[in-house]
Coordinates of C-alpha atoms and ligand atoms in Angstrom, one line a residue:
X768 CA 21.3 -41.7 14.3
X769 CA 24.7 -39.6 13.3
X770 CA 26.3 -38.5 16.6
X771 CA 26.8 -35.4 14.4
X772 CA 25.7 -31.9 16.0
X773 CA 25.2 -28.8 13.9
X774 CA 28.5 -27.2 12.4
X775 CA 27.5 -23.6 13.2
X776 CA 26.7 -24.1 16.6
X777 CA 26.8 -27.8 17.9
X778 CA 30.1 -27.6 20.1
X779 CA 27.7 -27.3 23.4
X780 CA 25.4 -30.2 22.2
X781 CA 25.8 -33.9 22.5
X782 CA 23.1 -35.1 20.2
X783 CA 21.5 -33.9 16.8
X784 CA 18.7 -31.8 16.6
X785 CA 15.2 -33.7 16.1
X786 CA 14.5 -34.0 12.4
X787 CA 11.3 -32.4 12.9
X788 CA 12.4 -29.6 15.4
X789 CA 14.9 -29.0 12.8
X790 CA 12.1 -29.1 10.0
X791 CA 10.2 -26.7 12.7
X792 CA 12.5 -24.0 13.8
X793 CA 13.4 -23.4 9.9
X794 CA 13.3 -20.5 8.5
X795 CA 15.1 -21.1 5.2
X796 CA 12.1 -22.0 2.9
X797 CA 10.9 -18.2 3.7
X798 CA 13.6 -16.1 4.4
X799 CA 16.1 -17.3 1.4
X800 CA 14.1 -14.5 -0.7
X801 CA 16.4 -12.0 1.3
X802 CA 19.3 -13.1 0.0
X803 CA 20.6 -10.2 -1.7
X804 CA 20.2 -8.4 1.4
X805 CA 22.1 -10.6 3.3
X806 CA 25.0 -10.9 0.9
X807 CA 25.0 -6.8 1.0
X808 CA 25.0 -6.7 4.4
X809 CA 28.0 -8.7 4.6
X810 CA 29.7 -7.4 2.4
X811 CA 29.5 -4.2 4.3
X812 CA 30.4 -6.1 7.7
X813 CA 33.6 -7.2 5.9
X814 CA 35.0 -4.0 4.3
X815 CA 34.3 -2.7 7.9
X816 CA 35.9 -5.4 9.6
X817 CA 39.0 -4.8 7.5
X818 CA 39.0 -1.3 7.9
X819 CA 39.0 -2.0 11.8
X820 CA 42.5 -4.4 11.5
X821 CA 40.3 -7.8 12.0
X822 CA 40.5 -8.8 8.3
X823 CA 43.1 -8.8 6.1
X824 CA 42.6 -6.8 2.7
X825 CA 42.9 -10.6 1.0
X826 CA 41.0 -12.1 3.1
X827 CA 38.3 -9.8 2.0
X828 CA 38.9 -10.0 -1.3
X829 CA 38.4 -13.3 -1.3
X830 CA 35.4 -13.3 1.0
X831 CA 33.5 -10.6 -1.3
X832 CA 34.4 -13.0 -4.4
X833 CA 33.1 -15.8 -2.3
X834 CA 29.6 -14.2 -1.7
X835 CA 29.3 -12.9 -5.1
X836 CA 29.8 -16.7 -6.6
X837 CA 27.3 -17.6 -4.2
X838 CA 24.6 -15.0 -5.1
X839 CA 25.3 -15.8 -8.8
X840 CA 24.5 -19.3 -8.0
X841 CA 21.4 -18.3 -6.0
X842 CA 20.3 -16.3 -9.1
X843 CA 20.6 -18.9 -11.1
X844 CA 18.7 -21.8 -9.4
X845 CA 21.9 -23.8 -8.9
X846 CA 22.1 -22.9 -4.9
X847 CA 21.4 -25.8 -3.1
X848 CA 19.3 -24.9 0.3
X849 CA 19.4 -26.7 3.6
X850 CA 17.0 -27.0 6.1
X851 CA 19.6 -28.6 8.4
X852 CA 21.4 -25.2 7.9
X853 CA 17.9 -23.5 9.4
X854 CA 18.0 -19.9 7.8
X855 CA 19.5 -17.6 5.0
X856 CA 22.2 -16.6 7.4
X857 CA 23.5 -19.9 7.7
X858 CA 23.5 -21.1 4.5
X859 CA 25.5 -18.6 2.8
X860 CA 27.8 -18.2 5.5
X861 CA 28.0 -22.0 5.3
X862 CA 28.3 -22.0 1.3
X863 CA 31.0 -19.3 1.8
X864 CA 33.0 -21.1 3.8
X865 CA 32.9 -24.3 1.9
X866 CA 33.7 -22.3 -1.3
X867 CA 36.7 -20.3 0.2
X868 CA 37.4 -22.3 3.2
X869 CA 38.9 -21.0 7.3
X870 CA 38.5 -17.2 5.8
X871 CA 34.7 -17.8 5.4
X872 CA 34.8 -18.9 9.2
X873 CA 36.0 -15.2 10.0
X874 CA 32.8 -13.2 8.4
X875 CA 30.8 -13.7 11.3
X876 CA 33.5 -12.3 14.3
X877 CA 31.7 -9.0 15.8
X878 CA 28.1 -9.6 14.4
X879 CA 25.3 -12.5 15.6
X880 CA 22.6 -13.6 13.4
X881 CA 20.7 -11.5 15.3
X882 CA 21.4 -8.0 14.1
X883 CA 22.5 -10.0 10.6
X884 CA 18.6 -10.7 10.4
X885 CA 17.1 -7.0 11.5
X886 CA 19.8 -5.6 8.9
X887 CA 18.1 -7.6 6.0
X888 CA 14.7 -7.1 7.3
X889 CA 15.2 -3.5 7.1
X890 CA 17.6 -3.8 3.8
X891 CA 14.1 -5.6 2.2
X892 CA 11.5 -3.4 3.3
X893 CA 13.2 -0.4 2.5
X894 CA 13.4 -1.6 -1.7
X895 CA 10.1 -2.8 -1.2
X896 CA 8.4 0.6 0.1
X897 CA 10.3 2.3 -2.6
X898 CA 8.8 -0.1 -5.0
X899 CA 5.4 0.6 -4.1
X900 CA 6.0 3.9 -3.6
X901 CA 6.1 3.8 -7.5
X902 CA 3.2 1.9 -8.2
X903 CA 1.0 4.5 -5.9
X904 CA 3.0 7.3 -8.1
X905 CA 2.1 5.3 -11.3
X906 CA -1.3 4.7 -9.9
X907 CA -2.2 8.6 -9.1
X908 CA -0.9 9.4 -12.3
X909 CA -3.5 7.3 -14.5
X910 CA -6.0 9.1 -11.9
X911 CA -5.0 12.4 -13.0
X912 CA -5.1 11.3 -16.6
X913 CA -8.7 10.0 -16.5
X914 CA -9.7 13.1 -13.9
X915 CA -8.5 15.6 -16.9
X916 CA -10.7 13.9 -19.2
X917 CA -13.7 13.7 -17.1
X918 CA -13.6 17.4 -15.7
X919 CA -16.7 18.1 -17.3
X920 CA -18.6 14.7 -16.4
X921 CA -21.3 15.2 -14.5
X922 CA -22.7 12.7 -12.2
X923 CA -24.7 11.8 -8.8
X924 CA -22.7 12.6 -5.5
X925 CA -24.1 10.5 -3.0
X926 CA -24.4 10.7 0.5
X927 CA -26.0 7.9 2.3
X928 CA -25.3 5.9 -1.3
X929 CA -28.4 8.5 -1.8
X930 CA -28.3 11.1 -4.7
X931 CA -27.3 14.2 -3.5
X932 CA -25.7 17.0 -5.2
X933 CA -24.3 16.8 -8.7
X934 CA -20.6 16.4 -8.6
X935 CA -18.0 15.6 -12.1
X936 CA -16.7 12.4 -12.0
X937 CA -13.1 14.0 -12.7
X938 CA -13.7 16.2 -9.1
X939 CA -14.9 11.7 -7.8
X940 CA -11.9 10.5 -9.1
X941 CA -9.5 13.1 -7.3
X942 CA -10.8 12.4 -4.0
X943 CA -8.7 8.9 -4.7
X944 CA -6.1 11.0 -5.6
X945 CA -6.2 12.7 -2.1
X946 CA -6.4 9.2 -0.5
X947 CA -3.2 8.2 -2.3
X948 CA -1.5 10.9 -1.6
X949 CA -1.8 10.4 2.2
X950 CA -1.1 7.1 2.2
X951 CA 2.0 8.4 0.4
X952 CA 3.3 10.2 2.7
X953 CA 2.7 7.6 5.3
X954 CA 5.3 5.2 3.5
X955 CA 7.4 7.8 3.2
X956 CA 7.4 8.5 6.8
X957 CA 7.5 4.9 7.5
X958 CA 10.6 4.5 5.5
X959 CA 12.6 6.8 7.9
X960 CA 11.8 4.3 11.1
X961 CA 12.7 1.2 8.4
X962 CA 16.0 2.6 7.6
X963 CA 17.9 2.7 10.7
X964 CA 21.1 0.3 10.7
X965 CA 20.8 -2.6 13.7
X966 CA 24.3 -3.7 12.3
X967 CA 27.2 -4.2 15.3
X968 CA 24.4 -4.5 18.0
X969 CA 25.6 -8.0 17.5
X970 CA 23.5 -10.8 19.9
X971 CA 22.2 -7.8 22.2
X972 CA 25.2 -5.8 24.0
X973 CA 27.4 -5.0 21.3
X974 CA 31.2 -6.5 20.6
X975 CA 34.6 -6.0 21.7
X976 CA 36.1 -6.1 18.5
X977 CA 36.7 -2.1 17.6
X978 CA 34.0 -1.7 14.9
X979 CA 32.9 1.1 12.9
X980 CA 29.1 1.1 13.2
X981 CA 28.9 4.1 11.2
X982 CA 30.9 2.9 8.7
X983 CA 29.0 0.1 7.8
X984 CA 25.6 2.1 8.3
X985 CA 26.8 4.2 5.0
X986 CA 27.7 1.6 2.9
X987 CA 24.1 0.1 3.0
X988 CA 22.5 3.1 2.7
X989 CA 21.3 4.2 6.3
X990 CA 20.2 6.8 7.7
X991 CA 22.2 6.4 10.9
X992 CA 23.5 3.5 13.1
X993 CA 20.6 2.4 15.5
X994 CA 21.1 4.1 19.1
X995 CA 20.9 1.2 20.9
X996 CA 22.1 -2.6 21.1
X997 CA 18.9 -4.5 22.6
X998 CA 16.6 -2.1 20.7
X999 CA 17.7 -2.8 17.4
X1000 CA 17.9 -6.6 17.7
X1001 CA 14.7 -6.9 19.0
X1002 CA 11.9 -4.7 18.1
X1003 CA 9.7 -5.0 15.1
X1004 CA 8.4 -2.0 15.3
X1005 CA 8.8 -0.8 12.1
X1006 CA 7.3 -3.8 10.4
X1007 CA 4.0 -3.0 12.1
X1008 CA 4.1 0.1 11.2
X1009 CA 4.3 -1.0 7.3
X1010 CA 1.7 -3.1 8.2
X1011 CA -0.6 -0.5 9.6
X1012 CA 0.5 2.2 6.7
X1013 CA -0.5 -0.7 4.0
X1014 CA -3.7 -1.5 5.9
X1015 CA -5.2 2.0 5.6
X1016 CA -4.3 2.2 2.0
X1017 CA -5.6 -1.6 1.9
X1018 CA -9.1 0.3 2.6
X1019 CA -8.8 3.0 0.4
X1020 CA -8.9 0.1 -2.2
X1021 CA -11.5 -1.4 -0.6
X1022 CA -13.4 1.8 -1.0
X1023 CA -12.6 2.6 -4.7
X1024 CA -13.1 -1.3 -5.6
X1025 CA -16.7 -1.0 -3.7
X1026 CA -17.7 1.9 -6.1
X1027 CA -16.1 0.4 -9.3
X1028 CA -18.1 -2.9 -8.8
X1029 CA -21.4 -0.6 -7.9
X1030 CA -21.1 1.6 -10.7
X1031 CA -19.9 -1.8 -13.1
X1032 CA -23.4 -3.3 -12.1
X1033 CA -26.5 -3.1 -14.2
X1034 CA -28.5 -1.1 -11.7
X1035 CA -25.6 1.8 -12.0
X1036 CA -24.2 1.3 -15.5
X1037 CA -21.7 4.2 -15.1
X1038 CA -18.0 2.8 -16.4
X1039 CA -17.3 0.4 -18.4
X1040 CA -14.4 -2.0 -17.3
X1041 CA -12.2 -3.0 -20.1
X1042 CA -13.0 -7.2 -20.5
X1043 CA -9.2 -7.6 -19.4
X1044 CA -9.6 -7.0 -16.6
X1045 CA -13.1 -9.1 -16.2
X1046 CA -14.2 -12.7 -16.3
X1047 CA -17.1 -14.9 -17.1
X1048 CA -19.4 -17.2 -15.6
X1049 CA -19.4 -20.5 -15.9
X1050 CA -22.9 -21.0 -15.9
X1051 CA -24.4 -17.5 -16.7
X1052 CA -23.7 -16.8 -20.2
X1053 CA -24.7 -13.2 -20.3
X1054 CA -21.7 -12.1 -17.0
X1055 CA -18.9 -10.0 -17.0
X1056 CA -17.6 -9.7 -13.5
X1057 CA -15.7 -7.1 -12.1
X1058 CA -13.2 -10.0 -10.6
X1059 CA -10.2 -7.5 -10.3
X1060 CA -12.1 -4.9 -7.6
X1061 CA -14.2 -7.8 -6.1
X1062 CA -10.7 -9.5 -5.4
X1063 CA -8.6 -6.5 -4.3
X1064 CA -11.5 -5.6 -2.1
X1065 CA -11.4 -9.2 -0.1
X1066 CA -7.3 -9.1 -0.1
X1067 CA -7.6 -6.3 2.5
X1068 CA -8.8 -8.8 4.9
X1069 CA -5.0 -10.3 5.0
X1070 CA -3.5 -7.1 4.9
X1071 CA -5.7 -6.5 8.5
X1072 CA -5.4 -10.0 9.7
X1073 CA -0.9 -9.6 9.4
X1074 CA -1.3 -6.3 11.3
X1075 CA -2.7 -8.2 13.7
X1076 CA -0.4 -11.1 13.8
X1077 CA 2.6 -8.9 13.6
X1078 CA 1.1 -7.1 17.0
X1079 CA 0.3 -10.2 18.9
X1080 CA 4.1 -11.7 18.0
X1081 CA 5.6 -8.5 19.6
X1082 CA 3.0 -8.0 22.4
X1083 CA 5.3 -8.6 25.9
X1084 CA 8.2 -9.8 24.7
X1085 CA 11.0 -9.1 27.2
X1086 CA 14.3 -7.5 25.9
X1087 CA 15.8 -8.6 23.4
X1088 CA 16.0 -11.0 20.4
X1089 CA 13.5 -14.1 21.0
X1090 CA 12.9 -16.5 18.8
X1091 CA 9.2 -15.5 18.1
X1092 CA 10.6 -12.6 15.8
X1093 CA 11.5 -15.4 13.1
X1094 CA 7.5 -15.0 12.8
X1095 CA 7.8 -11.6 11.6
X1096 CA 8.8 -12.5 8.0
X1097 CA 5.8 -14.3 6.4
X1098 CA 3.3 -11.8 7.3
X1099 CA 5.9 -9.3 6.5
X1100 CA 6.1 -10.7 3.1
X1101 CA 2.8 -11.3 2.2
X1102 CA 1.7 -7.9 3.1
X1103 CA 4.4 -6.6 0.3
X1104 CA 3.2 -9.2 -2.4
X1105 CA -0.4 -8.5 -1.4
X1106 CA 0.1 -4.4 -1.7
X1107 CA 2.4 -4.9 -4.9
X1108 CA -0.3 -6.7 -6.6
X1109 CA -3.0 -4.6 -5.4
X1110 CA -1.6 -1.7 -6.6
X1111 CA -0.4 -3.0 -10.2
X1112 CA -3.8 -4.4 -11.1
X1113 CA -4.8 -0.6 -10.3
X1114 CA -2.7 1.1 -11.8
X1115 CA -2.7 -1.0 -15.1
X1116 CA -6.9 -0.8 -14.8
X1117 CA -7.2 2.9 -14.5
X1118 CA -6.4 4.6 -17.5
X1119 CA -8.7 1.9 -19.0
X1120 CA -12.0 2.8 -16.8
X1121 CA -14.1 4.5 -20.0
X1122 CA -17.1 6.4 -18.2
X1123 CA -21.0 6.0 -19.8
X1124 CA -21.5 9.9 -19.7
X1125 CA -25.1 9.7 -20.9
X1126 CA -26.2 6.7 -18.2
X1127 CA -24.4 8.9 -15.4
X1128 CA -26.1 11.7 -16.3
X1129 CA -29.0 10.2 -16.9
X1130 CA -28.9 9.2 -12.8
X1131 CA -27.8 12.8 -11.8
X1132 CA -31.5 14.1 -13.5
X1133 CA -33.1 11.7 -11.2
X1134 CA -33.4 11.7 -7.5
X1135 CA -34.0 15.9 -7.5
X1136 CA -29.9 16.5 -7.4
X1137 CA -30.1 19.9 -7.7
X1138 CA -33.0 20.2 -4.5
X1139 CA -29.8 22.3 -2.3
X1140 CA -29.6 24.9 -5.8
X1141 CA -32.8 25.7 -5.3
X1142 CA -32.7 26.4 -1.5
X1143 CA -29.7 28.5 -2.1
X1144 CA -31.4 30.2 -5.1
X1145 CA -34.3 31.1 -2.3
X1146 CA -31.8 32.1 0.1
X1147 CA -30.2 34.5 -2.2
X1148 CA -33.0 36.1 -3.1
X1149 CA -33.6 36.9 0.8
X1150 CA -35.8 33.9 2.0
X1151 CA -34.4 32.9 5.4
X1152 CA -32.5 28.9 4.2
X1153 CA -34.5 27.0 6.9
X1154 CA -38.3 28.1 5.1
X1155 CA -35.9 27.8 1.8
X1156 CA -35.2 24.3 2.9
X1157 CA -39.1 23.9 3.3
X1158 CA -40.5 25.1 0.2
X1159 CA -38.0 23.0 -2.0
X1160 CA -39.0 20.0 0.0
X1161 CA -41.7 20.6 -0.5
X1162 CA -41.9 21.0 -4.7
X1163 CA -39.8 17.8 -4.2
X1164 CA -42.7 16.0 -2.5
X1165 CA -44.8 17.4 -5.8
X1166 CA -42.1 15.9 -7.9
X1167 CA -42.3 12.5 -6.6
X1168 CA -45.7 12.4 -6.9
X1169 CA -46.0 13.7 -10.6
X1170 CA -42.9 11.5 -11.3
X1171 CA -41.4 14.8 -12.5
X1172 CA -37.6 16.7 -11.7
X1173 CA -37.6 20.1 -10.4
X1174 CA -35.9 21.0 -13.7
X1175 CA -39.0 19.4 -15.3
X1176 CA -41.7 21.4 -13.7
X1177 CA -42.9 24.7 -15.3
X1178 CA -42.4 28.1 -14.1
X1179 CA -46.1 28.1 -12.7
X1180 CA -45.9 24.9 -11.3
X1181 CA -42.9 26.3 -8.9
X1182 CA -44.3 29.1 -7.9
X1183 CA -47.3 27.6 -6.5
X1184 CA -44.4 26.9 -3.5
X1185 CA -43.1 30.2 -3.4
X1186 CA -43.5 33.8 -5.2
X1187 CA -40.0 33.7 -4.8
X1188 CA -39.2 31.7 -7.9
X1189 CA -38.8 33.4 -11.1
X1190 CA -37.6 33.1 -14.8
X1191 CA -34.1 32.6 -13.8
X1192 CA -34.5 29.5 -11.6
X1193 CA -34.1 27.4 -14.3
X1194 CA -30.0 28.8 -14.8
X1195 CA -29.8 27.0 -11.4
X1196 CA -31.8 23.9 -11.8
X1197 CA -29.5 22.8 -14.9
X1198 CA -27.0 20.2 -13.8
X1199 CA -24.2 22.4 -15.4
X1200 CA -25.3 25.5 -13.4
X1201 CA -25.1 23.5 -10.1
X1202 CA -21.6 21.6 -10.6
X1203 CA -20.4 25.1 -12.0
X1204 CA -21.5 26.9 -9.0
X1205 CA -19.4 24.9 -6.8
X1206 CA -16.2 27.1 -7.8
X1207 CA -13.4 27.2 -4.6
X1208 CA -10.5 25.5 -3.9
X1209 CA -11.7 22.0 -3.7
X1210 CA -15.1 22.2 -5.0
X1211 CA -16.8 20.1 -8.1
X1212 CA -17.0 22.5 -10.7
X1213 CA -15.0 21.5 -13.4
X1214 CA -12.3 24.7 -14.1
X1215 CA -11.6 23.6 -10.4
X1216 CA -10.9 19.7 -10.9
X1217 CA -8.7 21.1 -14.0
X1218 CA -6.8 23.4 -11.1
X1219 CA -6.5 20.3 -9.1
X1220 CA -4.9 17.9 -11.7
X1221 CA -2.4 21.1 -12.2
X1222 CA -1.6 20.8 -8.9
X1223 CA -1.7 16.9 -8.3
X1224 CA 0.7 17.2 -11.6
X1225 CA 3.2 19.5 -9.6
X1226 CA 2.9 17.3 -6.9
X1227 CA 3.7 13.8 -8.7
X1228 CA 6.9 15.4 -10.2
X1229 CA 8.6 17.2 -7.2
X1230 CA 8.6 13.5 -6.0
Ligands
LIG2654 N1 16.1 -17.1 11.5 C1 16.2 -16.2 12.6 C2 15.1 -15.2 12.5 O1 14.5 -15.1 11.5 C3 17.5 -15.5 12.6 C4 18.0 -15.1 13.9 C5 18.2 -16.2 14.8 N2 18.9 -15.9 16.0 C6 19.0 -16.8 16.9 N3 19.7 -16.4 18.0 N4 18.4 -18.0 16.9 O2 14.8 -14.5 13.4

């Protein structure tokens, strides 16, 4: 065995590190996808450092040259990566200083892998929120599309999965619109917690070197320098938070997937999704599954189980950087590829969704939709709603039995319930009467789904 220790940080030791503790404290094989990061972030340290007198302006020239080589290489597959060389902070700054040579060595004075790792953290997630911020844009935008054209749809609302009332699919689909929008706002929010600049906390109490922290906070696009030292190594905070913000929106897929794979079924037969975005059975000739909202609706499960690991890594660690937080980044990760992909398959399948008017009419005429129009017809008309409530209940009784609607019934046949009912009752009864009816700020009739996409519209540009 090579008496050789490790050339970032062996002078204390007087043996190598195990091959597989080596193998085992890696981070490399994870973390190299924030390379970009890492290269920006020092960049910034060295204009700062030079600023501050430490560096010469040559020897940042050359170490800026250096790193941008090195990120060339990176980009195109030529980098070689070392696990011996542990993580992505190490390996560049290794690379750099083989490329340029002693100058390379000088990059890290004032800064410790530890606030080096929080900046890219936060450098990632911050391009990464504001890519899915896009896609939930994109996303709400095919929503408010489709809801335009299906303003005057009319279909069973359900409670209890139970027909209802009569609501139009457009006023259905911008209930998903509302969902997005929140968990809109929550990224949003979570972005200005994510974009806080750790950089010159250094290991955990700061330097002595005289460094501009606010300088290099600007440069990389943060909002301010983090307030203070053991704080900003340390806490992961913020990548919970992403975590939690992409597990509720995680379940507001779930809950649209649910209904697209209900209403895709047979039984329902109300949309139609386009065979791109289906497969086949194997075995069963005659399938066509609804693979994309089936999958996106199990997916949620790791989006929930990271939450959790990211809470149980940080749960009672003691001030400040331990090692545990090298944990943070898969999790991390996989909740961005997992949202990303989510929300693209989403966004692509939307626009597509084509509606079976006639079938989800068809199921709005059945299951006495419009039994509440009636009551409130009665009530209207002076009949107290709780002995309304009774006499529709009981026509609907009647209905069941004669396997006929309330629309279906004659005039006669009503008004054996109550005197109440005349000629007129029918203007209610109609599905178009009910959904029409139902015209405030938020309601289902369809001149107020058009309001709503006007607004949704307004909204999705002022962003
Ligand atoms: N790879 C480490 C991580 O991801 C970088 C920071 C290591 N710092 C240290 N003092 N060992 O957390």
């Amino acid at each position: 065995m090579s008496k050789e220790t490790n050339q970032q940080w062996g002078g204390r030791f007087s043996e190598p590190t195990d091959a597989f503790v080596a193998r085992f404290t890696a981070s490399i094989n994870f973390d190299q996808r924030m390379y970009r990061q890492d290269i920006q972030g020092s960049v910034a340290h060295a204009k700062m450092l030079t600023k501050a007198g430490v560096l010469t302006v040559g020897e940042c020239a050359e170490i800026e040259q250096g790193l941008s080589d090195i990120q060339a290489e990176i980009e195109s597959g030529r980098f070689e990566w070392s696990i011996a060389l542990e993580d992505i902070h190490m390996n560049i700054e290794a690379a750099l200083t083989k490329k340029i040579g002693a100058t390379g060595k000088k990059l890290h004075t004032g800064r410790s892998r530890n606030d080096q790792v929080a900046t890219d953290i936060r450098l990632y997630l911050r391009d990464e929120i504001d890519n899915i911020l896009l896609e939930i844009t994109r996303l709400q935008q095919g929503l408010l599309t489709l809801a335009q054209g299906e303003a005057d749809t009319i279909m069973p609302g359900f409670t209890h999965l139970q027909t209802a009332q009569p609501v139009t699919f457009g006023h259905h689909l911008l209930a998903w619109f509302e969902m997005l929008s929140r968990d809109y706002e929550r990224y949003v929010d979570t972005r200005k917690r994510v974009n806080v600049s750790p950089l010159g906390a250094a290991a955990l109490a700061g330097t002595t070197y005289p460094i501009d922290r606010q300088m290099t906070s600007d440069l990389l696009g943060f909002d301010r320098p983090a307030e203070n030292s053991l704080d900003a190594v340390s806490d992961r905070d913020f990548a919970i938070e992403f975590c939690a913000t992409s597990s509720i929106l995680a379940m507001h897929l779930t809950r649209m997937s649910e209904e697209l794979v209900l209403w895709a079924s047979a039984q329902f037969n109300f949309v139609n999704l386009p065979d791109r975005f289906c497969t086949g059975s194997s075995i069963m000739p005659q399938k066509k599954n609804p693979d994309v909202p089936e999958l996106v609706r199990g997916k949620s499960g790791r989006v929930y189980g990271h939450l959790m690991s990211l809470l149980t890594l940080m749960k009672s660690q003691p001030l400040a950087y331990n090692k545990d937080n090298q944990e943070d980044k898969e999790p991390l990760f996989d909740t961005i590829d997992t949202i990303k992909g989510c929300l693209r398959a989403y966004a692509d399948m939307v626009p597509a969704l084509e509606s079976k008017k006639q079938q989800m009419r068809e199921a709005a005429l059945r299951g006495f939709s419009t039994a509440t129009d009636l009551a409130d017809y009665l009530t209207r008309g002076g009949m107290p709603f709780r002995d309304a409530h009774e006499v529709v209940g009981k026509s609907v009784a009647y209905g069941i039995q004669q396997n006929k609607d309330l629309a279906e019934m004659s005039l006669a046949e009503l008004q054996v319930f109550s005197a109440d009912i005349k000629a007129d009752v029918f203007e209610v009864l109609t599905l178009e009467g009910s959904v029409a009816a139902r015209d405030h700020i938020g309601g289902t009739a369809p001149n107020q789904v058009r309001a709503a996409v006007k607004r949704g519209e307004k909204l999705l540009a002022s962003r």
